[in-house]
PDB file of C-alpha atoms in Angstrom:
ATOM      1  CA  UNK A  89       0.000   0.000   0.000  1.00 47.00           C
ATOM      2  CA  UNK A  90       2.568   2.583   0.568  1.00 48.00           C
ATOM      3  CA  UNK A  91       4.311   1.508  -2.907  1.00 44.00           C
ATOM      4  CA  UNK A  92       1.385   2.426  -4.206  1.00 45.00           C
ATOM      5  CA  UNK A  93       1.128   5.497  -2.385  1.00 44.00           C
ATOM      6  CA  UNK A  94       4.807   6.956  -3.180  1.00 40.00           C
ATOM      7  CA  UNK A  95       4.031   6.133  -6.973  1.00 49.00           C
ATOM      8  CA  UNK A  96       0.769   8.066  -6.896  1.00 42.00           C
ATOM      9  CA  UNK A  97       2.315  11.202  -5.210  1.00 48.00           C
ATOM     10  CA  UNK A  98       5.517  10.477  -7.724  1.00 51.00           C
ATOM     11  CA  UNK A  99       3.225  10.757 -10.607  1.00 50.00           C
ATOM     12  CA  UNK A 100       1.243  13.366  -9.472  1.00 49.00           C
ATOM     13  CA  UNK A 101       4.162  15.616  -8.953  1.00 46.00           C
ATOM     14  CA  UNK A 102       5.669  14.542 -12.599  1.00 50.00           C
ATOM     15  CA  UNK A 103       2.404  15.690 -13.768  1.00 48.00           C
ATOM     16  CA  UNK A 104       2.364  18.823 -12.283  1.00 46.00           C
ATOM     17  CA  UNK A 105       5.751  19.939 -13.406  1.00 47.00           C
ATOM     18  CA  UNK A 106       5.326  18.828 -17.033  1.00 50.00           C
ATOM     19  CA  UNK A 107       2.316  21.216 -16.821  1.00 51.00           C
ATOM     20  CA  UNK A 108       4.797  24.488 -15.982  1.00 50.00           C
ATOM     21  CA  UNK A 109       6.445  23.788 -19.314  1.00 50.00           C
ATOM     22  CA  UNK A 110       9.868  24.217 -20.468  1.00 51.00           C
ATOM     23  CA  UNK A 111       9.833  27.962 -21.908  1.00 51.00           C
ATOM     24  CA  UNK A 112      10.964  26.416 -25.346  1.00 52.00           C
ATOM     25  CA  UNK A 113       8.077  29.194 -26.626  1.00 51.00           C
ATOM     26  CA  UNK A 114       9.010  31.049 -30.030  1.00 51.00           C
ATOM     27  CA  UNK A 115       9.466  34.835 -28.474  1.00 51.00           C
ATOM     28  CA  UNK A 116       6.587  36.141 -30.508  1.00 55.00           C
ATOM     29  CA  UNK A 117       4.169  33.744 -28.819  1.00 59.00           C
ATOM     30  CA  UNK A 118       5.022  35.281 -25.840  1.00 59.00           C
ATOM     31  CA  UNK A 119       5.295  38.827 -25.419  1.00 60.00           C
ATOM     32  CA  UNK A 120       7.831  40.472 -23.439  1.00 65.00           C
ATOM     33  CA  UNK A 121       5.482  41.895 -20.149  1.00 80.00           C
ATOM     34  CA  UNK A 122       8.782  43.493 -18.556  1.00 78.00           C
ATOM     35  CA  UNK A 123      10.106  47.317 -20.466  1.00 75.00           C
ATOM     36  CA  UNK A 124      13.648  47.149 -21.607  1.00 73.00           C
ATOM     37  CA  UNK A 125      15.716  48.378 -18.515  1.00 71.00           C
ATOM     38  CA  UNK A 126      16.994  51.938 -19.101  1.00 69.00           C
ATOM     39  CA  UNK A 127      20.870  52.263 -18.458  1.00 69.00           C
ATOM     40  CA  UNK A 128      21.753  55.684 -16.682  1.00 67.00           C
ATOM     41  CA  UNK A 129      24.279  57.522 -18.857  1.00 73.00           C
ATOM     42  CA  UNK A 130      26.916  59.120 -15.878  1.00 74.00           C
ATOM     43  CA  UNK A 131      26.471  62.564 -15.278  1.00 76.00           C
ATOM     44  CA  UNK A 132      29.793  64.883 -14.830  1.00 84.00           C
ATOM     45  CA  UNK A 133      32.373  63.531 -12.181  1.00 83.00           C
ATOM     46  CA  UNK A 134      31.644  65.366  -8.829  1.00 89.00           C
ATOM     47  CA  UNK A 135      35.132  64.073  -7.266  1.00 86.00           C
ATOM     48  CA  UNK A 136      35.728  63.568  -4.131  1.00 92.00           C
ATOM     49  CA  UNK A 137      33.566  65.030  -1.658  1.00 95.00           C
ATOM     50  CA  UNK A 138      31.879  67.232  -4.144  1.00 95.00           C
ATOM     51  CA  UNK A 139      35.517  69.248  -4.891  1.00 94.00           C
ATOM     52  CA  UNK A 140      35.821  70.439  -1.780  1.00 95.00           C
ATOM     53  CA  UNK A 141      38.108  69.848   0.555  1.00 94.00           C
ATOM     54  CA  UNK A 142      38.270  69.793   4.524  1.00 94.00           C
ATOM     55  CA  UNK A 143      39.187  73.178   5.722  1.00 94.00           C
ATOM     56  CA  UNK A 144      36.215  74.343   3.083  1.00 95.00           C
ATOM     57  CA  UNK A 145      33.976  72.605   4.842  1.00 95.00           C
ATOM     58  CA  UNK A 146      34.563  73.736   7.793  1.00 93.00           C
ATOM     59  CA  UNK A 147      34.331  77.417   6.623  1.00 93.00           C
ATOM     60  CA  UNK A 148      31.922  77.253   4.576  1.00 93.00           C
ATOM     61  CA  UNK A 149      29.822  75.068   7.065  1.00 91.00           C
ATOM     62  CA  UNK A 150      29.889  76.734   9.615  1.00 88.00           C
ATOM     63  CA  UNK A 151      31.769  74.073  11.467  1.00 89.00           C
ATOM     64  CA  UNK A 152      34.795  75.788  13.742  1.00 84.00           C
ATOM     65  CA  UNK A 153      36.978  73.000  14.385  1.00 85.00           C
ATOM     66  CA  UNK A 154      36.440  69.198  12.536  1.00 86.00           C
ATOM     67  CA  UNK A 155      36.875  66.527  14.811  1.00 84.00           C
ATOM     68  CA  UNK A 156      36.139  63.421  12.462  1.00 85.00           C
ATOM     69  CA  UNK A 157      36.111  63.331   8.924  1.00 90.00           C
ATOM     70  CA  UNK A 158      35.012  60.328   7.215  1.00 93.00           C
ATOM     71  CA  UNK A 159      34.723  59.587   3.188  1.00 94.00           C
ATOM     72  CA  UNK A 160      34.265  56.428   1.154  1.00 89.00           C
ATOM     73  CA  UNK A 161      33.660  56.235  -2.636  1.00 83.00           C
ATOM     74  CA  UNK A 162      29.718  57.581  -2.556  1.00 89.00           C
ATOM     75  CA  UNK A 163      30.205  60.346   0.380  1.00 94.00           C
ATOM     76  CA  UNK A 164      31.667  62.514   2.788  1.00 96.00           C
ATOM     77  CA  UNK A 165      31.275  63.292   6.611  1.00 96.00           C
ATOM     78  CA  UNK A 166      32.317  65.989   8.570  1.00 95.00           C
ATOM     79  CA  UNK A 167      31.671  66.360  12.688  1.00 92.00           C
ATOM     80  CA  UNK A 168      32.672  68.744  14.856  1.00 90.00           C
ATOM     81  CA  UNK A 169      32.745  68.502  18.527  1.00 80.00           C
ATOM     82  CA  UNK A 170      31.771  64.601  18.495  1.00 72.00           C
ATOM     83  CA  UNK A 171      28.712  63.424  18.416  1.00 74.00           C
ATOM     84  CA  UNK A 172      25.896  65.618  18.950  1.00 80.00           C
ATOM     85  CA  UNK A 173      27.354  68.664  17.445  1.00 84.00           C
ATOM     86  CA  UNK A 174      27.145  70.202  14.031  1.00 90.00           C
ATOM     87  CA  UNK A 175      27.887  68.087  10.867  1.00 93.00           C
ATOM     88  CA  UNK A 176      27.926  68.289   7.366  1.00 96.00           C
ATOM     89  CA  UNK A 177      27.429  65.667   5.417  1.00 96.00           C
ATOM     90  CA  UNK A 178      27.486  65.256   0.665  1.00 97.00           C
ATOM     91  CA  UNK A 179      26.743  62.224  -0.966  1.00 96.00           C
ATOM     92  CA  UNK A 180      26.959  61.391  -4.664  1.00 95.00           C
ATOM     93  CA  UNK A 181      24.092  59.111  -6.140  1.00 93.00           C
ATOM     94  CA  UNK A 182      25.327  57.477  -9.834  1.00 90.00           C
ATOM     95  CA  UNK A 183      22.212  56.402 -11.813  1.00 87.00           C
ATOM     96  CA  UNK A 184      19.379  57.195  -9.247  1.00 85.00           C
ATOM     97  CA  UNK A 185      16.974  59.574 -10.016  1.00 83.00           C
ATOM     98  CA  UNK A 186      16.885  62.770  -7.257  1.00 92.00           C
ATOM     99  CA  UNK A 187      12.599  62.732  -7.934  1.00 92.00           C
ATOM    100  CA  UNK A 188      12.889  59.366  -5.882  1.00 90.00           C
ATOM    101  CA  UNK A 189      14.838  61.127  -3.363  1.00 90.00           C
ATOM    102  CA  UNK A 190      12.099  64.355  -3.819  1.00 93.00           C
ATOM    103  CA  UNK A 191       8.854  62.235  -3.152  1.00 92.00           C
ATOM    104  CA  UNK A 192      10.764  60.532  -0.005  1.00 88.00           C
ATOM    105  CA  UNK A 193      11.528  63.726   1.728  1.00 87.00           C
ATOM    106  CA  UNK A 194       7.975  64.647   1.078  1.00 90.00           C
ATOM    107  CA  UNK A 195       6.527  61.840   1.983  1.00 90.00           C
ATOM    108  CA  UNK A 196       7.987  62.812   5.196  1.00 83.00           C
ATOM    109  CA  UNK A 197       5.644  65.275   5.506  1.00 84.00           C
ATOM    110  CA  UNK A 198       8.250  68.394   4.751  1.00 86.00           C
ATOM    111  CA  UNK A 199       8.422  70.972   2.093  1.00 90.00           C
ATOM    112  CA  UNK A 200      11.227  71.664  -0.190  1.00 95.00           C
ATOM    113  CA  UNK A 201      11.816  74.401  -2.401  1.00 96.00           C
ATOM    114  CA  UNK A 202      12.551  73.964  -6.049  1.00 96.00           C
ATOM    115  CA  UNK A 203      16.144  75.252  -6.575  1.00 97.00           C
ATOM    116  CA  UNK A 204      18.442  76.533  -9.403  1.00 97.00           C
ATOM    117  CA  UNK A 205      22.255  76.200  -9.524  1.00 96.00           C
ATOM    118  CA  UNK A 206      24.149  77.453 -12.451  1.00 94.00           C
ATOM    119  CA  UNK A 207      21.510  75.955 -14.362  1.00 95.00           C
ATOM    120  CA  UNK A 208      21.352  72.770 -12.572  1.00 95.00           C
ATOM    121  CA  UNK A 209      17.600  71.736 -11.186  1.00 95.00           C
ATOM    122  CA  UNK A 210      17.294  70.475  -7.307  1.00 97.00           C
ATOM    123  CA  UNK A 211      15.616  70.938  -4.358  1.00 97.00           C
ATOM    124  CA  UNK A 212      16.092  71.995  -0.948  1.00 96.00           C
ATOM    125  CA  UNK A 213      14.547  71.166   2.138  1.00 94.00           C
ATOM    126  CA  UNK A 214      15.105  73.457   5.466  1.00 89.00           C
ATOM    127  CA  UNK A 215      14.281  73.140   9.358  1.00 82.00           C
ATOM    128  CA  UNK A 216      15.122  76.193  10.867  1.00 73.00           C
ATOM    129  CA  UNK A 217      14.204  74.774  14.295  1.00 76.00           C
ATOM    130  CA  UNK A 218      16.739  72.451  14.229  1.00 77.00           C
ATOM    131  CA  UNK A 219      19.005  74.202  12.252  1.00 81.00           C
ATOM    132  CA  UNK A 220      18.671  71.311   9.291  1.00 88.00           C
ATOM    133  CA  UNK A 221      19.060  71.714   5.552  1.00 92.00           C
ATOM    134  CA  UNK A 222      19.238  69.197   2.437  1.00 94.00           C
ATOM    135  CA  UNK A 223      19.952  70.020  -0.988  1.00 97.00           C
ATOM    136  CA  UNK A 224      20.272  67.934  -3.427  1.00 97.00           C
ATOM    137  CA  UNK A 225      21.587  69.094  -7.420  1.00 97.00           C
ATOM    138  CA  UNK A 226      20.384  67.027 -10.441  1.00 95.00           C
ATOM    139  CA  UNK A 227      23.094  66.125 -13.045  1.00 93.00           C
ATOM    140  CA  UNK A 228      21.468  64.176 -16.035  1.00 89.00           C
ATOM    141  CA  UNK A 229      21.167  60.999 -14.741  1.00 89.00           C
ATOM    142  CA  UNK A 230      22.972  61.563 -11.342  1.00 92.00           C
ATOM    143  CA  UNK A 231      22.530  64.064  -8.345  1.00 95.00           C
ATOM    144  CA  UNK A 232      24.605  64.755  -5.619  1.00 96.00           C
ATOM    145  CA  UNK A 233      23.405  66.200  -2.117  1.00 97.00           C
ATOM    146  CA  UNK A 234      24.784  68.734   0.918  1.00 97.00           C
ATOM    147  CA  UNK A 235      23.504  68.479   4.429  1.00 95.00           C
ATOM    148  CA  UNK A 236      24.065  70.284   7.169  1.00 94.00           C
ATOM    149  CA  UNK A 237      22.952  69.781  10.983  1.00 91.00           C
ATOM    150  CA  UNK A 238      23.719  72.261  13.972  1.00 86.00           C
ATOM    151  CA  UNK A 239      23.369  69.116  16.212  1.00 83.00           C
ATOM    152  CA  UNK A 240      21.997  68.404  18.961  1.00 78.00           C
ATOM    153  CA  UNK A 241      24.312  70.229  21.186  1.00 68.00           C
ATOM    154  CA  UNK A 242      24.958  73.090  18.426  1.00 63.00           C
ATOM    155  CA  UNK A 243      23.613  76.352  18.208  1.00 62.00           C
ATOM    156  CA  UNK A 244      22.720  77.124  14.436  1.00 60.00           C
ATOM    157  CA  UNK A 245      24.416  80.244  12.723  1.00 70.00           C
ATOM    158  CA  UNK A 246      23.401  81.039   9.554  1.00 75.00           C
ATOM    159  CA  UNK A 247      21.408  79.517   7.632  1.00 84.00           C
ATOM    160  CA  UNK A 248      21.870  75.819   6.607  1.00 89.00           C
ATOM    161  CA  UNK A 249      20.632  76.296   3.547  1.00 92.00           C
ATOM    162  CA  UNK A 250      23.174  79.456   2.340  1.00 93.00           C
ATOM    163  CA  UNK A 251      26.005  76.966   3.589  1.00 93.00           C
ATOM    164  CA  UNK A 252      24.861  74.372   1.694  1.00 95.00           C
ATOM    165  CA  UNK A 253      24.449  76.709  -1.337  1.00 96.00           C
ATOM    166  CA  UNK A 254      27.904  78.293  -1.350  1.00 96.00           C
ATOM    167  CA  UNK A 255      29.537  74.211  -1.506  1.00 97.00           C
ATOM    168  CA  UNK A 256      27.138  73.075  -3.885  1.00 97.00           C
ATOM    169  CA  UNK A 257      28.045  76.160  -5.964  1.00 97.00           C
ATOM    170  CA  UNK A 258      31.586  75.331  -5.645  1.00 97.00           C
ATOM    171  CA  UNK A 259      30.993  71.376  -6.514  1.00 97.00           C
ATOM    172  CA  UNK A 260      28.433  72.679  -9.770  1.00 96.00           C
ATOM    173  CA  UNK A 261      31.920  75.033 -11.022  1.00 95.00           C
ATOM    174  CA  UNK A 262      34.097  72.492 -10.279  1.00 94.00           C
ATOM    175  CA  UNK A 263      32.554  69.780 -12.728  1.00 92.00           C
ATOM    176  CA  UNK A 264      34.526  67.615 -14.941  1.00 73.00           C
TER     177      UNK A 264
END
């Protein structure tokens, strides 16, 4: 009886595969249900850390005096007086569209503005309570992005956004 029960289930199975088929299908049988996937041409080279280099940041930023720096091959950080105090922080995103980045920050319920920089479209996003700014600079299929935080121990001077303006500026000349 359980001979008989293994070579039920055995067929059974058999049966049920040879039904998914083997995909030997001519292509126009079948039409494609996926687009073709678009390849992202690179946009101009932003270089390390958006051109800039340390002691700019810290000018420009507002910073006084860095305390860690860190940068990798997408991104830069800079902190000053350790954690808690005021950072600024630019990223470089190769193929990803900044409208994805757009609809997150306002699906966080903020507002950005709709910037212009040397003829580059962006957006920026402020908190003057906190002393918080993103901006973020399209470049065909790339963008790139400054933030800067007073921290949670800093006191904000300036505006976040004007400091993030003056480097993005400086990474937009700086192009190759």
């Amino acid at each position: 009886m359980r001979l008989t029960a293994v070579i039920v289930t055995g067929a059974a199975v058999a049966a049920l595969l040879a039904g998914c088929g083997s995909g030997d299908q001519a292509d126009d049988e079948s039409p494609s249900v996926r687009p073709p996937a678009k390849v992202a041409a690179p946009g101009p080279f932003v270089g390390e850390c958006g051109h800039l280099t340390d002691d700019e940041v810290r000018d420009l930023g507002g910073l006084g005096q860095v305390s860690q720096v860190f940068k990798n091959a997408v991104g830069c950080s800079w902190q000053a007086g350790g954690i808690g105090g005021p950072s600024v922080t630019f990223a470089s995103y190769r193929g990803s569209p900044i409208d994805r980045e757009l609809a997150w920050v306002t699906a966080q319920g903020r507002n950005p503005e709709t910037i212009d920089i040397d003829g580059k479209r962006g957006f920026q996003d402020a908190d003057q309570t906190y002393g918080i700014c993103d901006l973020a600079v399209q470049l065909g299929d790339d963008f790139f992005e400054w933030s800067t935080a007073a921290g949670a121990f800093g006191t904000p001077t300036g505006s976040p956004c004007e400091k993030n303006r003056k480097m993005a500026e400086l990474t937009v000349q700086r192009l190759k």
